[in-house]
XYZ file of C-alpha atoms in Angstrom:
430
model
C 134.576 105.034 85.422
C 132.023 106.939 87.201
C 128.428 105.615 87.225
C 125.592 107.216 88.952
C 122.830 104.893 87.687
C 122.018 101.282 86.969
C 119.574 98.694 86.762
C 119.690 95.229 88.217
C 117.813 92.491 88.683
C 116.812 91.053 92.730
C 115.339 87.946 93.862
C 115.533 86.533 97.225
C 115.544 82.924 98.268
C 112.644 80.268 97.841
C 111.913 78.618 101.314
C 112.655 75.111 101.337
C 110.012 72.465 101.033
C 108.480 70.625 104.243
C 109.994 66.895 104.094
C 107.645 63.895 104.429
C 109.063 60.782 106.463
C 108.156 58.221 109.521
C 109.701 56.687 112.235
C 111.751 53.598 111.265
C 112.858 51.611 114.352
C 112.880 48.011 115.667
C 109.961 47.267 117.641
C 107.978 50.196 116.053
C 106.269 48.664 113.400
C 104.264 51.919 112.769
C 106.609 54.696 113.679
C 104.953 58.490 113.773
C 105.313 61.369 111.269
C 108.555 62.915 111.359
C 109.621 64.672 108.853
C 111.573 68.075 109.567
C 110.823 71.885 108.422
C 112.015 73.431 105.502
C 114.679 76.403 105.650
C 114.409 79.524 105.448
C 115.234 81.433 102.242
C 117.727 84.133 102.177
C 116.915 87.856 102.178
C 118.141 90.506 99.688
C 119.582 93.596 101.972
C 121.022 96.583 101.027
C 123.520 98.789 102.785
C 125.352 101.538 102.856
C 129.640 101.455 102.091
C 130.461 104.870 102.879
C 133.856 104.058 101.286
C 132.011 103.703 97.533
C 131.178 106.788 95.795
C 130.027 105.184 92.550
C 127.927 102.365 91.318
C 130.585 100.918 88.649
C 130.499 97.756 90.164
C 127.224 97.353 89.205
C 128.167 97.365 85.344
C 129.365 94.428 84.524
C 127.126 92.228 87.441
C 123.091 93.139 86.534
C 121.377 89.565 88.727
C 122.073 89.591 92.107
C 120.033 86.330 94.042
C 120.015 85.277 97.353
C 120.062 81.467 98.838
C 117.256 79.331 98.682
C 116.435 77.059 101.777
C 116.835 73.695 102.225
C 114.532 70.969 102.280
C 114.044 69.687 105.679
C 114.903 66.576 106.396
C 114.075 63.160 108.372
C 113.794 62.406 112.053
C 112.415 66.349 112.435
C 115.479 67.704 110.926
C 115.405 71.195 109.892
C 116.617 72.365 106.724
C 119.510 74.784 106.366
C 118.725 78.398 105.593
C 119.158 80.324 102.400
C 122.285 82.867 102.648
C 121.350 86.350 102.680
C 122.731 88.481 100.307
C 124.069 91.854 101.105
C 124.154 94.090 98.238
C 126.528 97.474 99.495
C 126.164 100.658 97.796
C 127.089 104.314 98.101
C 125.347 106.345 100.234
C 122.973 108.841 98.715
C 121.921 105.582 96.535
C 118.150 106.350 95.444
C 116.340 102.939 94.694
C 113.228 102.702 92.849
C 111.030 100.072 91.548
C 111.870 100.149 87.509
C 109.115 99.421 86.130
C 106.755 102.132 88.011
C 109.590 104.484 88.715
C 108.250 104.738 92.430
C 110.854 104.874 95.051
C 111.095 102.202 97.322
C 114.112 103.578 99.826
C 116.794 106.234 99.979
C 119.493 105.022 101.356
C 120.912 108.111 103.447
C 120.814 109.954 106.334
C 121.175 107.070 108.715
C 119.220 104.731 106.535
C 122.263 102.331 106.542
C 120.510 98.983 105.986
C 117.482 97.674 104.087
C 115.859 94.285 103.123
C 114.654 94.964 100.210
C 112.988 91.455 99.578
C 112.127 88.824 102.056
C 112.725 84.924 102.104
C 110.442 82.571 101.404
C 109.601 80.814 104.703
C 109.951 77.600 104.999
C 107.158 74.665 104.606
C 106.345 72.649 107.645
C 107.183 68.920 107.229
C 104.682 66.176 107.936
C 105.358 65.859 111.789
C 102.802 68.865 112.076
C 99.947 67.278 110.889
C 99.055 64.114 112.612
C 95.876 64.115 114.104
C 94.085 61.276 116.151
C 91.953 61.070 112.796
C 94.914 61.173 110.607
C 98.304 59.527 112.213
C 100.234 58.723 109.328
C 99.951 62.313 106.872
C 101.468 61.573 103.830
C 101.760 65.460 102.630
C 104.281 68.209 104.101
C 103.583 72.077 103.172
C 105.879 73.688 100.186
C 108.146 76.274 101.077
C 107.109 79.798 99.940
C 108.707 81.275 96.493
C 110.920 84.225 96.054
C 110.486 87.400 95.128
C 111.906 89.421 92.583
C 112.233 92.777 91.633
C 113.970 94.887 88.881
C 115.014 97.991 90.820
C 116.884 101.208 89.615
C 120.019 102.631 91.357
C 120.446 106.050 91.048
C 123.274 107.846 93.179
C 122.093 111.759 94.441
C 125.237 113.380 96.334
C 124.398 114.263 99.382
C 125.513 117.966 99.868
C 124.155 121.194 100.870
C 125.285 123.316 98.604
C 125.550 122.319 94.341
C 127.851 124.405 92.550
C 126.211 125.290 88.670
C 127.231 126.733 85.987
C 128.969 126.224 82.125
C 132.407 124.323 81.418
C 135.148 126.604 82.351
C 133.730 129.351 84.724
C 135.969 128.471 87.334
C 133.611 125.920 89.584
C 136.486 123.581 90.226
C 139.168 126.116 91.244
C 136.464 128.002 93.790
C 135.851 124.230 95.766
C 139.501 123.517 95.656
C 140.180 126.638 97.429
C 136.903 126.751 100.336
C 137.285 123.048 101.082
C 139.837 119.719 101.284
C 138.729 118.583 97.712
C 141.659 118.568 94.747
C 139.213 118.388 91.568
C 141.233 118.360 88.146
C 141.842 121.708 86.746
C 142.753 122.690 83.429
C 141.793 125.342 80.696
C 139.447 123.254 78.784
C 135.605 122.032 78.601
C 134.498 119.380 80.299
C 137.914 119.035 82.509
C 135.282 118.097 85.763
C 134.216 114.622 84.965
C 132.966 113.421 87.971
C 130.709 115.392 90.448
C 133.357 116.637 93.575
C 132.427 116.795 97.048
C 134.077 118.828 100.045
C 133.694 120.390 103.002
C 133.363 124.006 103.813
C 135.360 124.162 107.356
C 135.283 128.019 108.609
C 137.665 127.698 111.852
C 135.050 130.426 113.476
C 133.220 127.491 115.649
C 130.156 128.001 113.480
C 128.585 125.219 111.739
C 130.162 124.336 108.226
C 128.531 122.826 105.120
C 129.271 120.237 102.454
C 129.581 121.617 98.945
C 129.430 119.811 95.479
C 130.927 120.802 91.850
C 128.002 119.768 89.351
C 129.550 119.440 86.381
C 129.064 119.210 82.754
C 125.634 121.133 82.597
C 125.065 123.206 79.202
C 122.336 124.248 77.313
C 120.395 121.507 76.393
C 121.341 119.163 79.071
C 117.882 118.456 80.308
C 117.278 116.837 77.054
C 120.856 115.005 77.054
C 123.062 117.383 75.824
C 126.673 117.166 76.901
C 127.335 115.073 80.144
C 124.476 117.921 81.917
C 121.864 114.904 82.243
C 124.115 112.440 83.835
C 124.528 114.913 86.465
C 121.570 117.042 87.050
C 120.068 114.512 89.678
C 122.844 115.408 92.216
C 121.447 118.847 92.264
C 118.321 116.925 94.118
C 119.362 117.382 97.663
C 120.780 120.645 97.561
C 119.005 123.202 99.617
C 120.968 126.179 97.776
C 122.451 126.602 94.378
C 125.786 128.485 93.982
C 125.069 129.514 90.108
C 129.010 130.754 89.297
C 129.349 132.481 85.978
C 132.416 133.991 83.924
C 131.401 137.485 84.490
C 134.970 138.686 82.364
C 133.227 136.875 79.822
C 136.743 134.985 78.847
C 135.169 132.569 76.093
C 132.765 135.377 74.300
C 130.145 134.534 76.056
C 127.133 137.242 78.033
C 126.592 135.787 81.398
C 123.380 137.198 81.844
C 122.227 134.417 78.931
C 124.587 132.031 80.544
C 122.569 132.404 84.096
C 119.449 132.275 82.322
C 120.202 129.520 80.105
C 121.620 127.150 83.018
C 118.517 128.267 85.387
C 116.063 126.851 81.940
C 117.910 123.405 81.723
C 117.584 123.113 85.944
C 113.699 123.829 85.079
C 113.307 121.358 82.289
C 114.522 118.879 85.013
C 112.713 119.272 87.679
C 110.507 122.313 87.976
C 111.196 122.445 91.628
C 114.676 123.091 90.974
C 114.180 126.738 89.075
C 112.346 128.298 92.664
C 115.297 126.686 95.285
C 117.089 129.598 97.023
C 120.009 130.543 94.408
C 123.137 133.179 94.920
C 125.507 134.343 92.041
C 128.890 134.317 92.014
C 130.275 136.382 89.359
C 134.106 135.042 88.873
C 136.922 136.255 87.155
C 137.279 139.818 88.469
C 140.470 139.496 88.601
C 140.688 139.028 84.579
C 138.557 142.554 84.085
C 139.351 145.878 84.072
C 138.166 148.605 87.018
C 135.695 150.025 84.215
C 134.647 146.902 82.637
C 134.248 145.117 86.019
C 131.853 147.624 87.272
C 129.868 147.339 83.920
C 129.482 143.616 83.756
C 129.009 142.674 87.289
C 126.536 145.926 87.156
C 124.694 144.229 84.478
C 124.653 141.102 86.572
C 123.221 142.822 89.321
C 120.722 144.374 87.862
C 118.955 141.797 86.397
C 118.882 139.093 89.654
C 119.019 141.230 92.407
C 115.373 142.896 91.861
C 114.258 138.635 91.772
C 115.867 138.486 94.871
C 119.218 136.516 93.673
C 122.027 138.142 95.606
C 125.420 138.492 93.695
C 128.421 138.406 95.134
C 131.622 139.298 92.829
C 134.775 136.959 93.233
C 137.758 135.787 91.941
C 138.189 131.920 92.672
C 142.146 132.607 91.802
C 142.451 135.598 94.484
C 140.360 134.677 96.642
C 138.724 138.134 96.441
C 134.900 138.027 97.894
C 135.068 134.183 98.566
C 135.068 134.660 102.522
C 131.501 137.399 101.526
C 129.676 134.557 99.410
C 130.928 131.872 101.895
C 129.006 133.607 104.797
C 125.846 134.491 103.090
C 125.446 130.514 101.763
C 126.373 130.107 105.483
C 123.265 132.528 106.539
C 121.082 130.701 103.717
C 120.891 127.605 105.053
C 120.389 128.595 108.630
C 117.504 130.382 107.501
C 116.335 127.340 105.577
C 116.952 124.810 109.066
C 116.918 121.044 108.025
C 118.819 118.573 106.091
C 119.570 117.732 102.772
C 116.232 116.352 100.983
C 115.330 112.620 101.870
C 112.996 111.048 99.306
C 109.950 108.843 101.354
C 109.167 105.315 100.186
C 106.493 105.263 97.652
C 106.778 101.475 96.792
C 106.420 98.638 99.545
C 107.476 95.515 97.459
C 106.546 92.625 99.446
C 103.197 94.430 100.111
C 102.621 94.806 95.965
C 103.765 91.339 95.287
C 101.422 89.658 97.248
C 98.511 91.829 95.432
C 100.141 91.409 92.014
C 99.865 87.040 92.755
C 95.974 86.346 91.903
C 94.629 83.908 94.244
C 93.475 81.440 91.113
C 92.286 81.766 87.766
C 89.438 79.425 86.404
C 89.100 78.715 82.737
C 87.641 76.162 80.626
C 89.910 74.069 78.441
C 89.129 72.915 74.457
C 87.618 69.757 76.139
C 84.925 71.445 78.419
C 87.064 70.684 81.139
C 87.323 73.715 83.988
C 90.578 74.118 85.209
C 91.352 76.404 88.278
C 94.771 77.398 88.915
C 96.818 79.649 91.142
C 99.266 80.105 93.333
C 97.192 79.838 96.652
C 95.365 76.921 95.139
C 98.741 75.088 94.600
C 100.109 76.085 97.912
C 97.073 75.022 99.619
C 96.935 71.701 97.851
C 100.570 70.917 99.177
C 98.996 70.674 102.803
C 96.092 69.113 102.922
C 95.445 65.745 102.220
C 92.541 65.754 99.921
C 92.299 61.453 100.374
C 91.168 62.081 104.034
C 87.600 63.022 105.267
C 88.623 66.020 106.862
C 90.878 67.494 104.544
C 88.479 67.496 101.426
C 86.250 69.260 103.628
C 89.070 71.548 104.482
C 89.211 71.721 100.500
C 85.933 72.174 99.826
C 85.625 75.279 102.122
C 88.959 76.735 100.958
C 87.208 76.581 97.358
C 83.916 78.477 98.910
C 85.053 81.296 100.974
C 87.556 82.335 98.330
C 84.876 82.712 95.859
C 85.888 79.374 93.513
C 82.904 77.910 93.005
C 81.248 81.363 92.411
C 83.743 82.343 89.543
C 82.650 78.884 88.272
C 78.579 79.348 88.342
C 79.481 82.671 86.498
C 81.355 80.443 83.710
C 78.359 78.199 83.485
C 79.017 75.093 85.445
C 76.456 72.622 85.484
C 76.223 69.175 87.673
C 78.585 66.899 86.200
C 80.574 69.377 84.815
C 85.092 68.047 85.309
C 87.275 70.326 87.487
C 90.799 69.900 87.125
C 93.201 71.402 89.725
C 96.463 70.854 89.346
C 96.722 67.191 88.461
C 92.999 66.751 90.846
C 89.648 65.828 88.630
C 86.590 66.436 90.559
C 83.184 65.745 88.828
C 81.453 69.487 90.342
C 77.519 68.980 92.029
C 75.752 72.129 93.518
């Protein structure tokens, strides 16, 4: 099945913990510190498969986490790092943050590979903090947490050309005869299931372009009508629409309201969209007669031309005024210059993690007691030694530059007063 968006779940690997040991040998009765480094934790990366061209194989797999590092270890042994995970998706793959809808990369265009999340790092182990005051440190530093993330995946085709119009107007049979691509083709709604890419090739030396067949876009598809919104976004990129209509008006239907009505729905998506340089092809010539073709594509003309459409009439069977229409897209997008639309990184997700994690919260308990908690706090507490001398006053300064003991004089702390901080009771005087 094809899938062009899904949500998952990310989280990297927690660093390992810092490992506290000593020296055990005969004839060292009082052996150093020597306890090893924790490992690294594993990053979340994502890169680009150019051989998927869907995201089904994110259906039935929505957690994807990478490995945590390992504790380090005794005589200065470091611990084993987390595996990275490698996540591979299709190129074109949009990914945004899903809770703020803000994108965080777009994976095309040579943007191949992206970590996504970072690894914890890993804690230093109690070999690093012996000092000629403090020998024997009986503490080793925690290994940072992981991060995670709830991201979107949305696949945009890259292209620079998108092929529009209603069911049945002949937009598969026109990009099975300009490029390579074999699209399904019957007389029915709805026979284009899955967007088609291919490759306009025109053996003159010049500079060709890569086309895609948008399908299943009807009235109403901007508000979910038909199969038009799972589609619409791979219109994104496209620097010119090819807006293909049955001007023989086979099914009973005008296509000046046709061209009007698809041009609304490509509004109500993205307002952007309606003002992108736009060329008709009126197909299905071949099916009028000389009178009736003249009147109808006349009609066609007459209302888009004077807004600066061109229109171009074709047959898609025939092959009559393809190689016309071809050239002018061709002549379009030189004008234009560029490449197909990139999106730029809104949302930096190591960055808003580490803003999101308050430093501490202080609060005061049913008993009176003030408790301060966070995760600096904790992390702070797992290196330094708050028996010793010089790591209370480490403590003690920690708690005053980072505003603690403030936050407490706002919630009324008087001499006396119980702190509790994380499993610590300190009786508080100014």
């Amino acid at each position: 099945m094809f899938a062009d968006r899904v949500d998952i779940y990310l989280r990297s690997g927690k660093g390992g913990d810092g490992h506290v040991s000593f020296r055990r040998e005969l004839y060292v009765p009082a052996g150093g510190p020597n306890g090893g480094d924790g490992g690294r934790g594993g990053d979340v990366i994502i890169q680009v498969d150019k051989g998927m061209n869907t995201l089904g194989d994110f259906r039935h797999n929505k957690k994807y986490c990478a490995g945590n590092g390992k504790e380090g270890g005794k005589n200065r042994c470091h611990g084993a790092d987390g595996e990275d995970l490698v996540i591979k998706v299709p190129e074109g793959t949009v990914i945004r943050d899903t809770k703020t809808g803000l994108v965080i990369t777009d994976m095309s265009m040579g943007n191949d590979r992206f970590v996504i999340l970072k690894g914890g790092r890993g804690g230093k182990g109690n070999m690093h903090y012996a000092t000629s005051t403090m020998q024997a440190p009986k503490y080793a530093q925690p290994g940072q947490p992981a991060q995670e993330l709830y991201v979107s995946l949305e696949l945009k085709l890259i292209a620079d050309v998108g092929l529009v119009g209603f069911p049945n107007v002949g937009k598969s049979t026109l990009i099975s005869r300009v490029t390579n691509a074999r699209p399904k083709i019957a007389d029915y709604h709805f026979t284009t299931l899955v967007p088609n890419l291919g490759v306009v090739d025109f053996g003159d030396g010049g500079k060709g372009f890569i086309i895609a067949d948008i399908p299943g876009i009807i009235e109403g598809a901007s508000q979910g009508a038909g199969l038009g919104l799972e589609f619409l976004r791979h219109i994104d990129r496209t620097r010119v629409i090819i807006h293909i209509v049955d001007a023989a008006g086979v099914e009973g239907r005008d296509p000046v309201e046709d061209i009007r009505s698809i041009n609304a729905e490509l509004a109500a998506y993205k307002p952007e969209l309606a003002r992108r340089p736009q060329v008709i092809a009126a197909n299905k010539i071949d099916a009028l007669a000389d009178g009736a073709q003249s009147e109808n594509v006349q009609r066609i003309i007459d209302q888009f031309e004077p807004e600066g459409i061109k229109v171009f009439p074709i047959s898609a069977v025939s092959g009559q005024g393809v190689k016309e229409l071809l050239y002018h897209v061709r002549n379009m997008l030189d004008e234009l210059g560029g490449e197909p639309f990139v999106y730029q990184q809104e949302y930096f997700p190591q960055d808003h993690q580490e803003r999101e994690q308050e430093p501490y919260t202080v609060s005061v308990d049913k008993d009176g007691v003030f408790v301060v908690e966070g995760p600096r706090i904790e992390r702070m507490l797992g290196y330094t030694n708050l028996e010793s001398e010089k790591g209370f006053e480490f403590f003690q300064n920690f708690m005053k530059e980072n505003d603690v003991l403030k936050k407490l004089e706002e919630l009324g702390i008087e001499d006396g007063d119980t702190v509790r901080i994380y499993g610590h009771e300190f009786d508080y005087y100014k």
